[in-house]
Amino acid sequence: MQRQYIRQRERVFTEEMKVKFCRLVRESYSLAEAAQGVGVTLRTVQRYRREEEDFDQEVRMAKLAKPDPLKLMESAARTHWRAAAWLLERTKPETYARKRGDLASGLKVTKALRLMMETALANTPEEARSELFKHLDKTYEHALDCCFPSLGPWDRPREPKMADTPLVFRERAKSAPVIHNYGLGTPDEWSFAAKPEQPRSHAPRGNAESDAPRREPNADVTPPPTPTLAPGSSNRGQSTPPPLTEAERAQRHQDLLDWGLRLMQNEQRQKDRDKYDHLMSRKTKKATQATRQQNRQQNRRRAA
């Protein structure tokens, strides 16, 4: 009488099944999962390993193969909740990953760019909106590609460089936030002419009456105009500098805007350098700590 096995599993472990079993083990599947994949029980695999030395050696070599971390985590996620949580955070970061307060998701960045496009289109005449939208849409796609780069060769993320924005810098500099931040005043108040030094008084400190010039009471005395001298010049032959023409004023205004733009760019470069130095110092510190730990372990082994 032929015995009926559960689920009609085959008790004969063929060569094709052995090759498939070793391949699954080499791909970081456990012995039980590989046995289930080929359609046999784990006890059948163990029995064939005891009976056949060559098959047992092939299984040992398959277990020594380089493991696949993703397959290991997928296998562990079935029984360990920490592995399942790690897998969800890495595979679906937009939904399950821990979010920082100073970071924005792709959906928020998309909404912010669309809000800027909506503002630009709302302040544009109806007949020019279609043409403007074509340019804005191209810039919108380019900005998203730069913020969220796709994978390039060897599954490495590409980091395209964003285009420069000179018009934005110039319009922002015209509103004089950079100038006021550095205490230089507005472009109309700014001048290359230096003020002459006031005559130093030798009167005792706090005696304001002795510092002030003496004049008769009820006498309207108009003080002479104070000459304004340029740096490195003298007052020989003229008392006041020549007035600036409209072209010279515009040129000096443009020079000031360019200077403010260069100052902002230099500050950004300095921030990037500081961030890079901070990261390198952290890596050096970790490497030093690892070296010290290895030295301690070697000393303990020698002492033992």
Short mmCIF file of C-alpha atoms in Angstrom, two decimals, residues 23-296:
data_model
loop_
_atom_site.label_atom_id
_atom_site.label_comp_id
_atom_site.label_asym_id
_atom_site.label_seq_id
_atom_site.Cartn_x
_atom_site.Cartn_y
_atom_site.Cartn_z
CA ARG A 23 21.16 28.66 -5.17
CA LEU A 24 18.49 29.86 -2.73
CA VAL A 25 20.87 29.39 0.21
CA ARG A 26 23.53 31.34 -1.69
CA GLU A 27 21.00 34.18 -2.12
CA SER A 28 20.78 34.56 1.69
CA TYR A 29 17.65 32.48 2.23
CA SER A 30 17.56 30.30 5.32
CA LEU A 31 17.60 26.50 5.06
CA ALA A 32 13.93 26.27 5.98
CA GLU A 33 12.92 28.90 3.40
CA ALA A 34 15.05 27.27 0.70
CA ALA A 35 13.54 23.86 1.47
CA GLN A 36 10.06 25.34 1.26
CA GLY A 37 11.01 26.97 -2.04
CA VAL A 38 11.96 23.66 -3.68
CA GLY A 39 8.98 21.80 -2.19
CA VAL A 40 10.57 19.60 0.50
CA THR A 41 10.80 19.66 4.27
CA LEU A 42 13.81 20.68 6.30
CA ARG A 43 14.10 17.13 7.69
CA THR A 44 14.48 15.81 4.13
CA VAL A 45 17.34 18.21 3.50
CA GLN A 46 19.02 17.24 6.76
CA ARG A 47 18.67 13.52 5.92
CA TYR A 48 20.24 14.00 2.48
CA ARG A 49 23.07 16.01 4.02
CA ARG A 50 23.86 13.13 6.38
CA GLU A 51 23.72 10.57 3.58
CA GLU A 52 25.56 12.50 0.83
CA GLU A 53 28.84 14.15 1.69
CA ASP A 54 29.08 16.08 -1.60
CA PHE A 55 25.68 17.67 -1.12
CA ASP A 56 26.57 18.60 2.45
CA GLN A 57 29.77 20.28 1.20
CA GLU A 58 27.81 22.24 -1.42
CA VAL A 59 25.39 23.48 1.23
CA ARG A 60 28.30 24.57 3.45
CA MET A 61 29.91 26.49 0.59
CA ALA A 62 26.56 28.11 -0.25
CA LYS A 63 26.19 29.28 3.36
CA LEU A 64 29.69 30.82 3.20
CA ALA A 65 28.78 32.93 0.14
CA LYS A 66 28.55 36.70 0.48
CA PRO A 67 25.14 37.47 1.99
CA ASP A 68 22.63 39.87 0.49
CA PRO A 69 21.70 42.40 3.22
CA LEU A 70 18.31 43.15 1.68
CA LYS A 71 17.35 39.47 1.54
CA LEU A 72 18.48 39.02 5.14
CA MET A 73 16.33 41.92 6.31
CA GLU A 74 13.34 40.64 4.32
CA SER A 75 13.72 37.24 5.93
CA ALA A 76 14.13 38.71 9.41
CA ALA A 77 11.14 41.02 8.93
CA ARG A 78 8.80 38.03 9.06
CA THR A 79 9.59 37.30 12.71
CA HIS A 80 11.26 40.45 14.12
CA TRP A 81 9.35 43.71 14.32
CA ARG A 82 12.53 45.79 14.44
CA ALA A 83 13.65 44.38 11.11
CA ALA A 84 10.18 45.04 9.68
CA ALA A 85 10.29 48.65 10.94
CA TRP A 86 13.78 49.15 9.46
CA LEU A 87 12.60 47.75 6.12
CA LEU A 88 9.61 50.08 6.02
CA GLU A 89 11.75 53.12 6.86
CA ARG A 90 14.21 52.34 4.08
CA THR A 91 11.81 51.23 1.36
CA LYS A 92 9.06 53.82 2.00
CA PRO A 93 10.77 56.83 3.63
CA GLU A 94 8.07 59.30 2.60
CA THR A 95 5.49 57.46 4.72
CA TYR A 96 7.31 55.59 7.49
CA ALA A 97 10.71 57.27 7.94
CA ARG A 98 11.38 59.56 10.87
CA LYS A 99 10.96 63.16 9.75
CA ARG A 100 13.04 66.08 10.96
CA GLY A 101 11.51 69.44 11.65
CA ASP A 102 13.90 71.35 9.37
CA LEU A 103 13.39 69.11 6.32
CA ALA A 104 10.64 69.23 3.71
CA SER A 105 9.18 66.31 1.82
CA GLY A 106 8.80 66.13 -1.93
CA LEU A 107 5.12 67.00 -1.69
CA LYS A 108 5.83 70.19 0.25
CA VAL A 109 8.55 71.27 -2.19
CA THR A 110 6.17 70.66 -5.09
CA LYS A 111 3.44 72.75 -3.45
CA ALA A 112 5.91 75.57 -2.72
CA LEU A 113 7.08 75.71 -6.34
CA ARG A 114 3.49 75.65 -7.60
CA LEU A 115 2.63 78.52 -5.26
CA MET A 116 5.44 80.60 -6.79
CA MET A 117 4.21 79.73 -10.28
CA GLU A 118 0.66 80.71 -9.30
CA THR A 119 1.87 84.09 -8.01
CA ALA A 120 3.86 84.75 -11.19
CA LEU A 121 0.92 83.83 -13.43
CA ALA A 122 -1.53 85.89 -11.37
CA ASN A 123 0.59 89.02 -11.89
CA THR A 124 0.92 88.45 -15.65
CA PRO A 125 -1.54 89.59 -18.34
CA GLU A 126 -3.90 86.97 -19.73
CA GLU A 127 -2.37 86.99 -23.22
CA ALA A 128 1.18 86.35 -21.90
CA ARG A 129 0.41 83.59 -19.39
CA SER A 130 0.72 80.70 -21.84
CA GLU A 131 4.21 81.72 -22.94
CA LEU A 132 5.30 82.37 -19.36
CA PHE A 133 3.92 79.03 -18.19
CA LYS A 134 6.10 77.16 -20.71
CA HIS A 135 9.27 78.67 -19.23
CA LEU A 136 8.08 78.25 -15.65
CA ASP A 137 7.17 74.61 -16.22
CA LYS A 138 10.65 73.80 -17.55
CA THR A 139 12.24 75.52 -14.56
CA TYR A 140 9.84 73.68 -12.26
CA GLU A 141 10.87 70.27 -13.62
CA HIS A 142 14.56 71.20 -13.46
CA ALA A 143 14.27 72.30 -9.83
CA LEU A 144 12.54 69.05 -8.84
CA ASP A 145 15.26 67.03 -10.60
CA CYS A 146 17.91 68.91 -8.63
CA CYS A 147 16.15 68.51 -5.28
CA PHE A 148 15.23 64.85 -5.82
CA PRO A 149 17.82 63.38 -8.21
CA SER A 150 17.17 60.11 -9.96
CA LEU A 151 19.59 57.20 -10.09
CA GLY A 152 22.42 57.26 -12.60
CA PRO A 153 25.08 54.65 -13.52
CA TRP A 154 25.67 51.91 -10.91
CA ASP A 155 22.51 53.02 -9.05
CA ARG A 156 24.22 56.17 -7.79
CA PRO A 157 22.10 59.30 -7.26
CA ARG A 158 22.77 62.05 -9.74
CA GLU A 159 23.24 65.54 -8.35
CA PRO A 160 22.66 68.05 -11.17
CA LYS A 161 23.69 71.63 -10.58
CA MET A 162 21.02 74.30 -10.42
CA ALA A 163 21.24 77.25 -12.78
CA ASP A 164 22.46 80.62 -11.50
CA THR A 165 19.92 83.34 -10.71
CA PRO A 166 21.62 86.70 -11.36
CA LEU A 167 18.34 88.58 -11.91
CA VAL A 168 16.99 87.50 -8.53
CA PHE A 169 20.20 88.59 -6.81
CA ARG A 170 20.14 92.00 -8.48
CA GLU A 171 16.48 92.67 -7.73
CA ARG A 172 16.99 91.62 -4.13
CA ALA A 173 20.07 93.83 -3.84
CA LYS A 174 18.09 96.81 -5.17
CA SER A 175 15.75 96.58 -2.20
CA ALA A 176 18.89 97.09 -0.03
CA PRO A 177 18.55 94.23 2.48
CA VAL A 178 22.20 93.32 2.06
CA ILE A 179 23.35 96.90 2.52
CA HIS A 180 21.34 97.41 5.67
CA ASN A 181 22.54 94.12 7.09
CA TYR A 182 26.12 95.33 6.97
CA GLY A 183 25.41 98.87 8.12
CA LEU A 184 26.30 100.59 4.85
CA GLY A 185 23.08 102.52 4.33
CA THR A 186 21.17 102.84 1.09
CA PRO A 187 22.89 103.43 -2.27
CA ASP A 188 21.77 107.08 -2.25
CA GLU A 189 23.40 107.62 1.14
CA TRP A 190 26.54 105.76 0.16
CA SER A 191 29.51 107.77 -1.17
CA PHE A 192 33.21 107.18 -1.76
CA ALA A 193 34.03 110.57 -0.24
CA ALA A 194 35.44 110.45 3.30
CA LYS A 195 34.59 112.93 5.99
CA PRO A 196 37.48 115.02 7.34
CA GLU A 197 38.52 114.50 10.92
CA GLN A 198 37.15 116.99 13.42
CA PRO A 199 39.72 119.13 15.28
CA ARG A 200 40.66 117.50 18.52
CA SER A 201 39.80 119.48 21.64
CA HIS A 202 42.14 119.65 24.65
CA ALA A 203 39.42 120.76 27.05
CA PRO A 204 38.67 118.63 30.12
CA ARG A 205 36.29 115.76 29.55
CA GLY A 206 32.68 116.68 30.22
CA ASN A 207 33.15 120.45 29.69
CA ALA A 208 30.91 120.90 26.66
CA GLU A 209 30.76 124.71 26.96
CA SER A 210 34.49 125.08 26.51
CA ASP A 211 34.42 122.80 23.45
CA ALA A 212 31.74 124.86 21.70
CA PRO A 213 32.88 127.94 19.74
CA ARG A 214 32.26 131.27 21.45
CA ARG A 215 29.80 133.64 19.83
CA GLU A 216 27.94 136.73 20.84
CA PRO A 217 24.40 136.31 22.13
CA ASN A 218 21.57 136.93 19.66
CA ALA A 219 24.03 136.79 16.81
CA ASP A 220 23.19 134.64 13.81
CA VAL A 221 26.48 133.15 12.86
CA THR A 222 26.37 130.62 10.03
CA PRO A 223 29.31 128.20 10.20
CA PRO A 224 31.23 127.70 6.98
CA PRO A 225 30.45 124.53 5.04
CA THR A 226 32.64 121.59 5.93
CA PRO A 227 34.67 120.48 2.92
CA THR A 228 34.33 116.83 1.91
CA LEU A 229 37.57 115.30 0.69
CA ALA A 230 38.13 112.08 -1.19
CA PRO A 231 40.53 109.52 0.30
CA GLY A 232 44.16 110.40 -0.38
CA SER A 233 43.41 113.88 -1.77
CA SER A 234 44.17 117.33 -0.36
CA ASN A 235 42.22 120.57 -0.19
CA ARG A 236 44.61 122.49 -2.43
CA GLY A 237 42.84 124.31 -5.22
CA GLN A 238 39.30 123.20 -4.33
CA SER A 239 37.11 123.11 -1.27
CA THR A 240 34.41 120.64 -2.42
CA PRO A 241 34.60 117.60 -4.74
CA PRO A 242 33.07 117.91 -8.20
CA PRO A 243 29.45 116.73 -8.45
CA LEU A 244 28.87 113.23 -9.78
CA THR A 245 27.22 112.77 -13.12
CA GLU A 246 24.26 110.46 -13.61
CA ALA A 247 26.46 107.85 -15.32
CA GLU A 248 29.01 107.90 -12.47
CA ARG A 249 26.27 107.57 -9.86
CA ALA A 250 24.74 104.63 -11.75
CA GLN A 251 28.17 103.01 -12.09
CA ARG A 252 28.88 103.36 -8.37
CA HIS A 253 25.45 102.02 -7.58
CA GLN A 254 26.11 99.00 -9.81
CA ASP A 255 29.53 98.47 -8.19
CA LEU A 256 27.89 98.41 -4.78
CA LEU A 257 25.32 95.85 -5.92
CA ASP A 258 28.04 93.65 -7.39
CA TRP A 259 30.01 93.93 -4.17
CA GLY A 260 26.99 92.85 -2.13
CA LEU A 261 26.42 89.91 -4.47
CA ARG A 262 30.04 88.77 -4.16
CA LEU A 263 29.83 89.12 -0.39
CA MET A 264 26.77 86.85 -0.24
CA GLN A 265 28.45 84.27 -2.48
CA ASN A 266 31.64 84.31 -0.39
CA GLU A 267 29.63 83.79 2.78
CA GLN A 268 27.85 80.82 1.22
CA ARG A 269 31.19 79.31 0.16
CA GLN A 270 32.54 79.80 3.69
CA LYS A 271 29.49 78.01 5.14
CA ASP A 272 30.04 75.11 2.75
CA ARG A 273 33.72 74.91 3.76
CA ASP A 274 32.83 74.94 7.46
CA LYS A 275 30.28 72.18 6.93
CA TYR A 276 32.83 70.09 5.04
CA ASP A 277 35.48 70.61 7.73
CA HIS A 278 32.96 69.61 10.40
CA LEU A 279 32.11 66.38 8.58
CA MET A 280 35.79 65.55 8.03
CA SER A 281 36.58 66.18 11.70
CA ARG A 282 33.78 63.80 12.71
CA LYS A 283 35.11 61.11 10.37
CA THR A 284 38.64 61.59 11.71
CA LYS A 285 37.36 61.35 15.29
CA LYS A 286 35.50 58.12 14.55
CA ALA A 287 38.56 56.64 12.84
CA THR A 288 40.73 57.57 15.84
CA GLN A 289 38.27 55.99 18.26
CA ALA A 290 38.17 52.80 16.18
CA THR A 291 41.98 52.64 16.13
CA ARG A 292 42.16 53.08 19.90
CA GLN A 293 39.56 50.35 20.40
CA GLN A 294 41.58 47.96 18.24
CA ASN A 295 44.74 48.77 20.18
CA ARG A 296 42.96 48.05 23.48
#
